[in-house]
Tab-separated table of C-alpha atoms in Angstrom:
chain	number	residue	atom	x	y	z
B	173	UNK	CA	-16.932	10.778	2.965
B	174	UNK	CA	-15.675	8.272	5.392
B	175	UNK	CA	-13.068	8.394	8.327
B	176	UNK	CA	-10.233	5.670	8.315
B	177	UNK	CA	-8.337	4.469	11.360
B	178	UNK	CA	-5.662	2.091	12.414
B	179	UNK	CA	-7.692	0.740	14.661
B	180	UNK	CA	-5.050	-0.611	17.157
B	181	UNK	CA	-6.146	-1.528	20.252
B	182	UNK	CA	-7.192	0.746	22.564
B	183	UNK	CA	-7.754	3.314	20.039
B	184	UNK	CA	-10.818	1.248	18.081
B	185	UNK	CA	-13.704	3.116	16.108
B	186	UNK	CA	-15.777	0.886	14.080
B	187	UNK	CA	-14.504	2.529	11.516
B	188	UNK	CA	-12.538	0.696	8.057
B	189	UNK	CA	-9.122	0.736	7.896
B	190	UNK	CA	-6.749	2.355	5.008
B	191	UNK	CA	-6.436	-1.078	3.826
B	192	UNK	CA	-10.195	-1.936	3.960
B	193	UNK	CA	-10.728	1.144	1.828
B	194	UNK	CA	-7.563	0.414	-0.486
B	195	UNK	CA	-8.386	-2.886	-1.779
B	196	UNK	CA	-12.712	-2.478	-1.603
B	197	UNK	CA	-11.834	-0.018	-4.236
B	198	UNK	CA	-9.717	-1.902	-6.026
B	199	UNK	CA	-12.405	-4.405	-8.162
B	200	UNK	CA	-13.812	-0.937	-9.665
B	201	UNK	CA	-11.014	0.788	-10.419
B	202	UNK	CA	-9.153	0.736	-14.152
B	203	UNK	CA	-6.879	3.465	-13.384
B	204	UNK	CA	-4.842	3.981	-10.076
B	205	UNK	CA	-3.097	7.100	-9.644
B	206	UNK	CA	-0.968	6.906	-6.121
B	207	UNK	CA	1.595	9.712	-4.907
B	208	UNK	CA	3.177	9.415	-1.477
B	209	UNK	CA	6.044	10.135	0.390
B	210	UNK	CA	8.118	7.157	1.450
B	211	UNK	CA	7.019	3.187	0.322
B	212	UNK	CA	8.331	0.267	1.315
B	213	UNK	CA	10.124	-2.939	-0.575
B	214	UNK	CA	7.230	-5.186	0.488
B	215	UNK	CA	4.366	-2.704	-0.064
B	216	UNK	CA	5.994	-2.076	-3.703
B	217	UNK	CA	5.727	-6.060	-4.870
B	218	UNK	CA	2.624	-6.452	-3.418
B	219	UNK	CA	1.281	-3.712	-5.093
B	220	UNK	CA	2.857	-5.087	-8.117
B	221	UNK	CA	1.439	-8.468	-7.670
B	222	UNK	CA	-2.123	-7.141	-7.172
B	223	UNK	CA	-1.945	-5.457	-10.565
B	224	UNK	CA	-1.077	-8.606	-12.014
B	225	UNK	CA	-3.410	-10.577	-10.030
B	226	UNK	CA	-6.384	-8.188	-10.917
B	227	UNK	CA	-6.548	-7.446	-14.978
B	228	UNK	CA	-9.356	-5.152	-14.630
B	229	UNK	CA	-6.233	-2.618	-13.470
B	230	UNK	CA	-5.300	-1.820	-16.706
B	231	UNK	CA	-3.271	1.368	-15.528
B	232	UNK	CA	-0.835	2.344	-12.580
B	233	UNK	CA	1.063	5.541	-12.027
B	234	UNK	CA	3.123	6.240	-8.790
B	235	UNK	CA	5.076	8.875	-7.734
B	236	UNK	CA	7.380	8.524	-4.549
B	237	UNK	CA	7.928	11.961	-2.832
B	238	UNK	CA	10.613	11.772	-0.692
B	239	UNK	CA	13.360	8.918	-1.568
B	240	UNK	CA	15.082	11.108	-4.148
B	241	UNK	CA	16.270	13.288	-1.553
B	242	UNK	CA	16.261	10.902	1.328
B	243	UNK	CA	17.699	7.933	-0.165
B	244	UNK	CA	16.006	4.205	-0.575
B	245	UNK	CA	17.588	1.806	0.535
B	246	UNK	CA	19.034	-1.026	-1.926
B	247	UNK	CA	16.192	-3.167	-1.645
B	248	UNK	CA	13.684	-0.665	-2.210
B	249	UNK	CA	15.099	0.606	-5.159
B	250	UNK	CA	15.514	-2.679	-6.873
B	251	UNK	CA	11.695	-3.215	-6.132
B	252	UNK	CA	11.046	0.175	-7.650
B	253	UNK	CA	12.843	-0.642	-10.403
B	254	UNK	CA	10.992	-3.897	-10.775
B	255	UNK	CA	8.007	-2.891	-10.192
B	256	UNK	CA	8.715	-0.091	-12.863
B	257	UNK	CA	10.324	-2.092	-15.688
B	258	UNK	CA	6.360	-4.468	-15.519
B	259	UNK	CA	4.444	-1.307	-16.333
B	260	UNK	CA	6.973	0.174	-18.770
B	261	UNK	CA	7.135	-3.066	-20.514
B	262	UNK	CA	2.853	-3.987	-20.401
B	263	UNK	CA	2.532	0.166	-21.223
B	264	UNK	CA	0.510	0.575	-18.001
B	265	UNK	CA	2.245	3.250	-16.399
B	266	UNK	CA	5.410	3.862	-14.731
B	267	UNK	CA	7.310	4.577	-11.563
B	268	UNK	CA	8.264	8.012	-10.998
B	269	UNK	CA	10.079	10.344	-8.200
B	270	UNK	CA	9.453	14.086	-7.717
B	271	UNK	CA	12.705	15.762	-7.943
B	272	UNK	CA	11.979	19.387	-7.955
B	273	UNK	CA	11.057	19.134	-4.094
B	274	UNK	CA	10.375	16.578	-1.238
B	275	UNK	CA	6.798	15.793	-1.284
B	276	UNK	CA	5.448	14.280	1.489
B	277	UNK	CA	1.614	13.853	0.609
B	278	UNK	CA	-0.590	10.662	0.552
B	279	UNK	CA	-2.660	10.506	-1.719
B	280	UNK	CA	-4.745	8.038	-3.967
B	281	UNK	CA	-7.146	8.289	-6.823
B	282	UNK	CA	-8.999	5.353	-8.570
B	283	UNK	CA	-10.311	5.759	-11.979
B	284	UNK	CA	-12.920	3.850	-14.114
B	285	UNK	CA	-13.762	4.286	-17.578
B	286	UNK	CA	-16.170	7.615	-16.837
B	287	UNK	CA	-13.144	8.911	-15.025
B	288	UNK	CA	-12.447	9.642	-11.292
B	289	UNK	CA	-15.223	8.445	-8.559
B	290	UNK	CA	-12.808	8.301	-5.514
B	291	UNK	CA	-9.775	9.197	-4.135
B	292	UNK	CA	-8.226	8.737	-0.065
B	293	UNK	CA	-6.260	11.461	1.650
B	294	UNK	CA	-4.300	11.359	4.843
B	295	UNK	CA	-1.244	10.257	6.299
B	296	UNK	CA	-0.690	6.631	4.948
B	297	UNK	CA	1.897	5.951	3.047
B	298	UNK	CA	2.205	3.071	0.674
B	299	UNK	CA	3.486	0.487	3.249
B	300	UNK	CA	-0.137	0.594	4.906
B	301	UNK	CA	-1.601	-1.654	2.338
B	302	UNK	CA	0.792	-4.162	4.090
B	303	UNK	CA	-1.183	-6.173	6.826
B	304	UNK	CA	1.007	-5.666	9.955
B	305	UNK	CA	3.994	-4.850	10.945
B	306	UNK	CA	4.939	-1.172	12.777
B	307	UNK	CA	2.667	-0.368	15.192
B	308	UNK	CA	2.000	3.432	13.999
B	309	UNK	CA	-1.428	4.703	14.128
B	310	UNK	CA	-2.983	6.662	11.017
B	311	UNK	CA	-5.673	8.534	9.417
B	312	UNK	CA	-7.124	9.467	6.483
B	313	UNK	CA	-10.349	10.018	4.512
B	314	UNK	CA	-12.076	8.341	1.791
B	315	UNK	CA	-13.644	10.920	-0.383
B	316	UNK	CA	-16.282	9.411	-2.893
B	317	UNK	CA	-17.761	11.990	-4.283
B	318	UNK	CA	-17.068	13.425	-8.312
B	319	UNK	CA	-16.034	16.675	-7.516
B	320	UNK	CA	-13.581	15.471	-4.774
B	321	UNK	CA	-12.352	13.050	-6.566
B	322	UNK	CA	-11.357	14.688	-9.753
B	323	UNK	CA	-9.596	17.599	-7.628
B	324	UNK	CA	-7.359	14.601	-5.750
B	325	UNK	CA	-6.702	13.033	-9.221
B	326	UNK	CA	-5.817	16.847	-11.086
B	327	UNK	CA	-3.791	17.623	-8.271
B	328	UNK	CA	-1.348	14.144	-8.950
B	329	UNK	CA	-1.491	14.649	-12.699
B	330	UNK	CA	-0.119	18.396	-12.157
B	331	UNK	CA	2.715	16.991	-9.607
B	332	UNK	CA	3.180	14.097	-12.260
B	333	UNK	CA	3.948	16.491	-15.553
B	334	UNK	CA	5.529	19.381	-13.550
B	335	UNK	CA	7.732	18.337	-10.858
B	336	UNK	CA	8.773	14.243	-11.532
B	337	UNK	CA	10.633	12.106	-13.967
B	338	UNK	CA	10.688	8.843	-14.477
B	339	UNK	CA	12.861	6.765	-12.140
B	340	UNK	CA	14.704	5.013	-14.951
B	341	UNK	CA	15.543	8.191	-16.190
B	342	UNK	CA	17.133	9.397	-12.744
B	343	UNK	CA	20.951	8.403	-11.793
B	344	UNK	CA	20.566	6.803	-8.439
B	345	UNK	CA	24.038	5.300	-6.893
B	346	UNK	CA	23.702	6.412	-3.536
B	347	UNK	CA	21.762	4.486	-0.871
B	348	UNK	CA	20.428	4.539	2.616
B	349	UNK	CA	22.574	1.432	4.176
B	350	UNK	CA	20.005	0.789	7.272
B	351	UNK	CA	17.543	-1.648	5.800
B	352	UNK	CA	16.673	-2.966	9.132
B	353	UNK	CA	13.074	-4.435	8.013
B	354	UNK	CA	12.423	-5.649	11.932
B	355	UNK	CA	13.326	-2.433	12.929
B	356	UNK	CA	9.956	-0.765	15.193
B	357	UNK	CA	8.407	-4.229	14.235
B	358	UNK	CA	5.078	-4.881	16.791
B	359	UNK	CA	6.404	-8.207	18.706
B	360	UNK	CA	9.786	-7.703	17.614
B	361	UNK	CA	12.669	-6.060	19.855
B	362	UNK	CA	15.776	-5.493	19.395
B	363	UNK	CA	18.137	-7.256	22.343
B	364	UNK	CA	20.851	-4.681	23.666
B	365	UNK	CA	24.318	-6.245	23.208
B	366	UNK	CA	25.148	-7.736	26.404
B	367	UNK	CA	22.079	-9.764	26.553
B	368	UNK	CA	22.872	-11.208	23.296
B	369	UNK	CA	26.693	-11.830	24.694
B	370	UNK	CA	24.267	-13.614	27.055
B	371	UNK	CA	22.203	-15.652	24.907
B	372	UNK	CA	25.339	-16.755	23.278
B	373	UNK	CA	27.090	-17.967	26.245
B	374	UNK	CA	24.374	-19.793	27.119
B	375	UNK	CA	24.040	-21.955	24.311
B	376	UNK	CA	23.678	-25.564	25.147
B	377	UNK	CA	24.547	-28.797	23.025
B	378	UNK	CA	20.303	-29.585	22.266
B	379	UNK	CA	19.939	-28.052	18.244
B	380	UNK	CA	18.062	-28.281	15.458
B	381	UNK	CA	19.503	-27.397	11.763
B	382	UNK	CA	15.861	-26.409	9.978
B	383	UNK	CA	16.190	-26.779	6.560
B	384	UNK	CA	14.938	-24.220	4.099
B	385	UNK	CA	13.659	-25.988	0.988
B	386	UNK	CA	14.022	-23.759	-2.254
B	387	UNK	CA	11.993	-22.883	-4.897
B	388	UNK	CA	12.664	-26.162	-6.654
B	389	UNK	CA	11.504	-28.150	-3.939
B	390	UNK	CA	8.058	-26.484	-2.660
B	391	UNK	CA	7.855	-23.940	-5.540
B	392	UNK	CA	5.084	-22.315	-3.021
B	393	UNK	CA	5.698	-22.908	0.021
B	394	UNK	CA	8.459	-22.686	2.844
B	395	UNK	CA	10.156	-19.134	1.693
B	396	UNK	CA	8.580	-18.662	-1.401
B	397	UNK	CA	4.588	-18.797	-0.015
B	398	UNK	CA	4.534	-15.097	-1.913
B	399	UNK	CA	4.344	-17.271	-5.383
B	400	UNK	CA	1.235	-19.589	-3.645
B	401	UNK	CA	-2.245	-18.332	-4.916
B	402	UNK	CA	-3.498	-15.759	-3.799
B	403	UNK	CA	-6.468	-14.946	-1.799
B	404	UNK	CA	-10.039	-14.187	-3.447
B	405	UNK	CA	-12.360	-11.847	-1.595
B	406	UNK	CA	-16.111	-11.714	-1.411
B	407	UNK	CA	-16.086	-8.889	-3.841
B	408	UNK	CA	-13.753	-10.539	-6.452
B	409	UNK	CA	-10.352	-8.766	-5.787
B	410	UNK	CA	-7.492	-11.526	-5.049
B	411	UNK	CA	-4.911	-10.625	-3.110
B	412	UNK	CA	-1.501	-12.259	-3.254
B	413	UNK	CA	0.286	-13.879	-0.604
B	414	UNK	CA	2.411	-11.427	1.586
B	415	UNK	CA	6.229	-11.464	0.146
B	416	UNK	CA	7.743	-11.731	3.742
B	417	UNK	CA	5.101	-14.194	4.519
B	418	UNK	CA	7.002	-17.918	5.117
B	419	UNK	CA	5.584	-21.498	5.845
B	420	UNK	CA	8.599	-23.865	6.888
B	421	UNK	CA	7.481	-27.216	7.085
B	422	UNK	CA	10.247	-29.049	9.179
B	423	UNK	CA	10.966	-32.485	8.358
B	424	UNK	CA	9.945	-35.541	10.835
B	425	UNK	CA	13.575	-36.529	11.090
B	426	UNK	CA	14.008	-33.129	13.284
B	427	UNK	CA	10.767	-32.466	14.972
B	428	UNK	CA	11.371	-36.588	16.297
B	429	UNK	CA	15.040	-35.384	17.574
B	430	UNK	CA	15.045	-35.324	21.488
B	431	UNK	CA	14.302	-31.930	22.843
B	432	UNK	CA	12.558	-30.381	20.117
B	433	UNK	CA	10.111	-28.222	21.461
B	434	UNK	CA	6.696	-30.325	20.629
B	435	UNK	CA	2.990	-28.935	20.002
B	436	UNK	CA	0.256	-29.215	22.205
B	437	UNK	CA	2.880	-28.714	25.044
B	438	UNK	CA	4.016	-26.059	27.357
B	439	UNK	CA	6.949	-25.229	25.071
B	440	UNK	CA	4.513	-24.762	21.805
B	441	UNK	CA	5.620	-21.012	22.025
B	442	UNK	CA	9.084	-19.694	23.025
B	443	UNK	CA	11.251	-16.535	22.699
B	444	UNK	CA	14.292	-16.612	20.219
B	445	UNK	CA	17.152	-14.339	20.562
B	446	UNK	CA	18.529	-14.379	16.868
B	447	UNK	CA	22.574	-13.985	15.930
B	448	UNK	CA	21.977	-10.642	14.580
B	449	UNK	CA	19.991	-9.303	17.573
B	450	UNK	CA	16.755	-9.864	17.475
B	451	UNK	CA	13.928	-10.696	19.835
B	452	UNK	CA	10.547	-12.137	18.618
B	453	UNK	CA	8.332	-15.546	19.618
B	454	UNK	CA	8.209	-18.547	17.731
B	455	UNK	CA	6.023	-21.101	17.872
B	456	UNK	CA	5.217	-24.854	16.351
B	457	UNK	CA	2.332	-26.800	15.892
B	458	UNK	CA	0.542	-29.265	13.908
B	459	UNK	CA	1.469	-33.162	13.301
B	460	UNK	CA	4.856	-34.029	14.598
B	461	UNK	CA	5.423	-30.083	15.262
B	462	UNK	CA	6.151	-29.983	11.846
B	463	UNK	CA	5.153	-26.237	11.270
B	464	UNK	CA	7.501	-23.506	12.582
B	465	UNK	CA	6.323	-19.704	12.455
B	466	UNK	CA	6.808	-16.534	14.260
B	467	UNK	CA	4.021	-15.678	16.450
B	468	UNK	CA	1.594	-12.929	16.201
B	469	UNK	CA	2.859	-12.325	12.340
B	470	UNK	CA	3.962	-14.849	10.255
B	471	UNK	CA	6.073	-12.223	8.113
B	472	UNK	CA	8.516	-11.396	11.653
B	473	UNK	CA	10.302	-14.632	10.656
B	474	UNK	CA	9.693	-13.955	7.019
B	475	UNK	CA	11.463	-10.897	7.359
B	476	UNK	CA	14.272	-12.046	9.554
B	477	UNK	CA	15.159	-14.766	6.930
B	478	UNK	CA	14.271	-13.243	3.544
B	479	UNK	CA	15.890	-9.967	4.595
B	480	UNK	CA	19.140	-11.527	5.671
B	481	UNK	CA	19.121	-12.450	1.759
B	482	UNK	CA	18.086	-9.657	0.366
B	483	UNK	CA	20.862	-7.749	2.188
B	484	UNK	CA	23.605	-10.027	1.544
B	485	UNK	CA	22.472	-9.502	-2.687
B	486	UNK	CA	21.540	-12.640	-3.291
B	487	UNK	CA	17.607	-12.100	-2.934
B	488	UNK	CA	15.871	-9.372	-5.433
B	489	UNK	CA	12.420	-8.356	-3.983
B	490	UNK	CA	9.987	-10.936	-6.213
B	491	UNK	CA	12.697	-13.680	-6.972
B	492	UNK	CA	12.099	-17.026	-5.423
B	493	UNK	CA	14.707	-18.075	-2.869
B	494	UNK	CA	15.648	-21.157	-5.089
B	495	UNK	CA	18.769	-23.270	-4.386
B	496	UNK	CA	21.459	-20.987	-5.851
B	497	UNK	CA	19.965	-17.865	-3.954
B	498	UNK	CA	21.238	-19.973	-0.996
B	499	UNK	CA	24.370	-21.111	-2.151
B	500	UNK	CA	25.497	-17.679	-2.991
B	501	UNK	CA	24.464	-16.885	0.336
B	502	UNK	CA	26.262	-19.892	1.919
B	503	UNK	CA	23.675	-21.677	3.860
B	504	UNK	CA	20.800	-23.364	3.411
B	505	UNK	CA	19.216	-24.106	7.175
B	506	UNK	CA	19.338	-22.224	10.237
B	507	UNK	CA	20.229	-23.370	13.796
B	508	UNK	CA	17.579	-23.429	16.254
B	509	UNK	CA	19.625	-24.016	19.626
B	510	UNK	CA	18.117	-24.289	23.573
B	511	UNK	CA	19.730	-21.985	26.172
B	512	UNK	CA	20.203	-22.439	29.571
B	513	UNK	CA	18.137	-19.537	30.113
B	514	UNK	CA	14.604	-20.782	30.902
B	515	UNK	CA	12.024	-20.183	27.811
B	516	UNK	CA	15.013	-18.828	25.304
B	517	UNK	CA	16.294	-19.951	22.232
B	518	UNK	CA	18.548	-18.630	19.868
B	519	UNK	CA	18.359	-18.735	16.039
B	520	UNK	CA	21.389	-18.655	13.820
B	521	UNK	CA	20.940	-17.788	10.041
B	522	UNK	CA	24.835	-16.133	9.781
B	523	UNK	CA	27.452	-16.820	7.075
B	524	UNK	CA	31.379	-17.607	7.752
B	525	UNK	CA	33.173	-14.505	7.158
């Protein structure tokens, strides 16, 4: 048995985290039974893209305990579905939502071909196999032992063939409209209305359009970095790319325009205030200040971008963002503008109305 932590600072234990223990267990594992409460759009693909990253997973069931009666939100219900329609269609499982009750368990079995051999309990829900993002500090337990381990994995079958259905098989029509992804975000704030009045009115004439190159341009790079190979750890499992995870490489015929903000200088890192009201840090580096990120977390400016998209309908969770995903949305750059306020810029990614 083994204790897991968040681990945030000042709260560290020496202990692994959730997902440490979620992925080490992933290279033995040919079954992987998961039922939770709440999951996220992110959290859903990547899982998705792990599976198909990983053969040796030959089987996925999860059950989501809570959405049915609490609503997902557009975004993660088209992920669901997704993410659903791969397994129903490779006959490795399904998605499926427990309808007789909210359930608001976490729990996670792993299977190999003798059967059960672990299983994790505790309070994190799907979205904490996401690196980053809200600051919200869990715990749960890795239990490794047989006897453990089967009673975790009984337990999900029993909720699975009493209480769910499959999610395809459920009329869903009615969704939770605040899918504000930044929302709680560590490093992200939201500005109160006046002070982005402010940031507006204090716009001055030095910007910068920074293109956003689609899929048929840098297949995997730019917005679509998710599609880039994944990452291979020590102990064989590869990991894919983070979906919200972006890499905008801006073109020398900006980054030489007077005033942009220049690496190796003072203004390397600055706050933006965005159109929609947003607070985060940006920050460029490398040759000619061609790279352009969000501090701290690369997926902050991920998610501002890819989730203005996805909300406007013209971005399904694990599409690229190719060139008609931005014509339908009506832009393809954003504005990256200098205020008269010292160390602020603001960032404009809105569509006419």
């Amino acid at each position: 048995m083994d204790f897991l932590f968040s681990n945030y600072p000042p709260m560290k234990t020496g202990n692994k985290t959730f997902a440490e223990a979620f992925y080490s267990l992933l290279p033995k594992t040919s079954k992987l039974d998961i039922a939770v409460g709440y999951v996220s759009a992110d959290s859903l693909i990547e899982l998705q893209k792990t599976i198909e990253l990983n053969s040796n997973i030959r089987t996925l069931n999860l059950i989501i305990g809570m959405h049915y009666f609490d609503y997902f939100t557009k975004v993660q219900y088209d992920a669901a579905m997704h993410l659903n329609d791969f397994l129903a269609g490779n006959q490795m499982g399904g998605v499926r939502l427990v309808n007789a009750f909210r359930y608001h368990g976490k729990l996670y079995s792993y299977s190999n071909a003798t059967g059960p051999f672990a299983g994790i309990v505790g309070s994190n829900n799907l979205s904490s196999i996401v690196d980053g993002g809200v600051r919200m500090y869990e715990s749960s337990v890795l239990l490794n032992d047989e006897v453990s381990a089967k009673q975790i994995n009984a337990f999900i079958r029993q909720l699975m063939q009493t209480s769910t259905r499959n999610i395809a098989e459920l009329e869903i029509d009615t969704f939770n409209n605040e899918n504000a992804l930044l929302d709680g975000h560590e490093f992200v704030e939201k500005v109160a209305p006046q002070n982005l009045a402010k940031a507006i009115n204090a716009k001055t004439d030095i910007s910068f359009e920074i293109p956003i190159k689609p899929y048929e341009v840098s297949p995997q790079s730019n917005l679509n970095a998710f599609f880039g190979k994944g990452r291979e750890s020590k102990n064989g499992l590869v990991k894919p790319r983070h979906w919200y995870e972006v890499e905008l490489i801006v073109p020398k015929n900006v980054t030489s325009q007077p005033g942009y903000p220049q690496s190796q200088t003072d203004n390397a890192v600055f706050t933006v205030i965005t159109d929609d009201g947003w607070s985060f840090k940006c920050k460029v580096s490398g040759d000619y200040s061609k790279n352009f990120r969000s501090e701290g977390d690369l997926k902050i400016l991920g998610k501002w971008l890819k989730g203005r998209l996805e909300n406007a309908g013209v971005l399904a969770v694990g599409n690229p963002v190719t060139a008609d995903t931005l014509r339908r949305y009506g832009r393809n750059s954003f504005a990256l503008t200098k205020t008269t306020i010292p160390g602020i810029w603001f960032l404009d990614f809105g569509v006419g109305q």
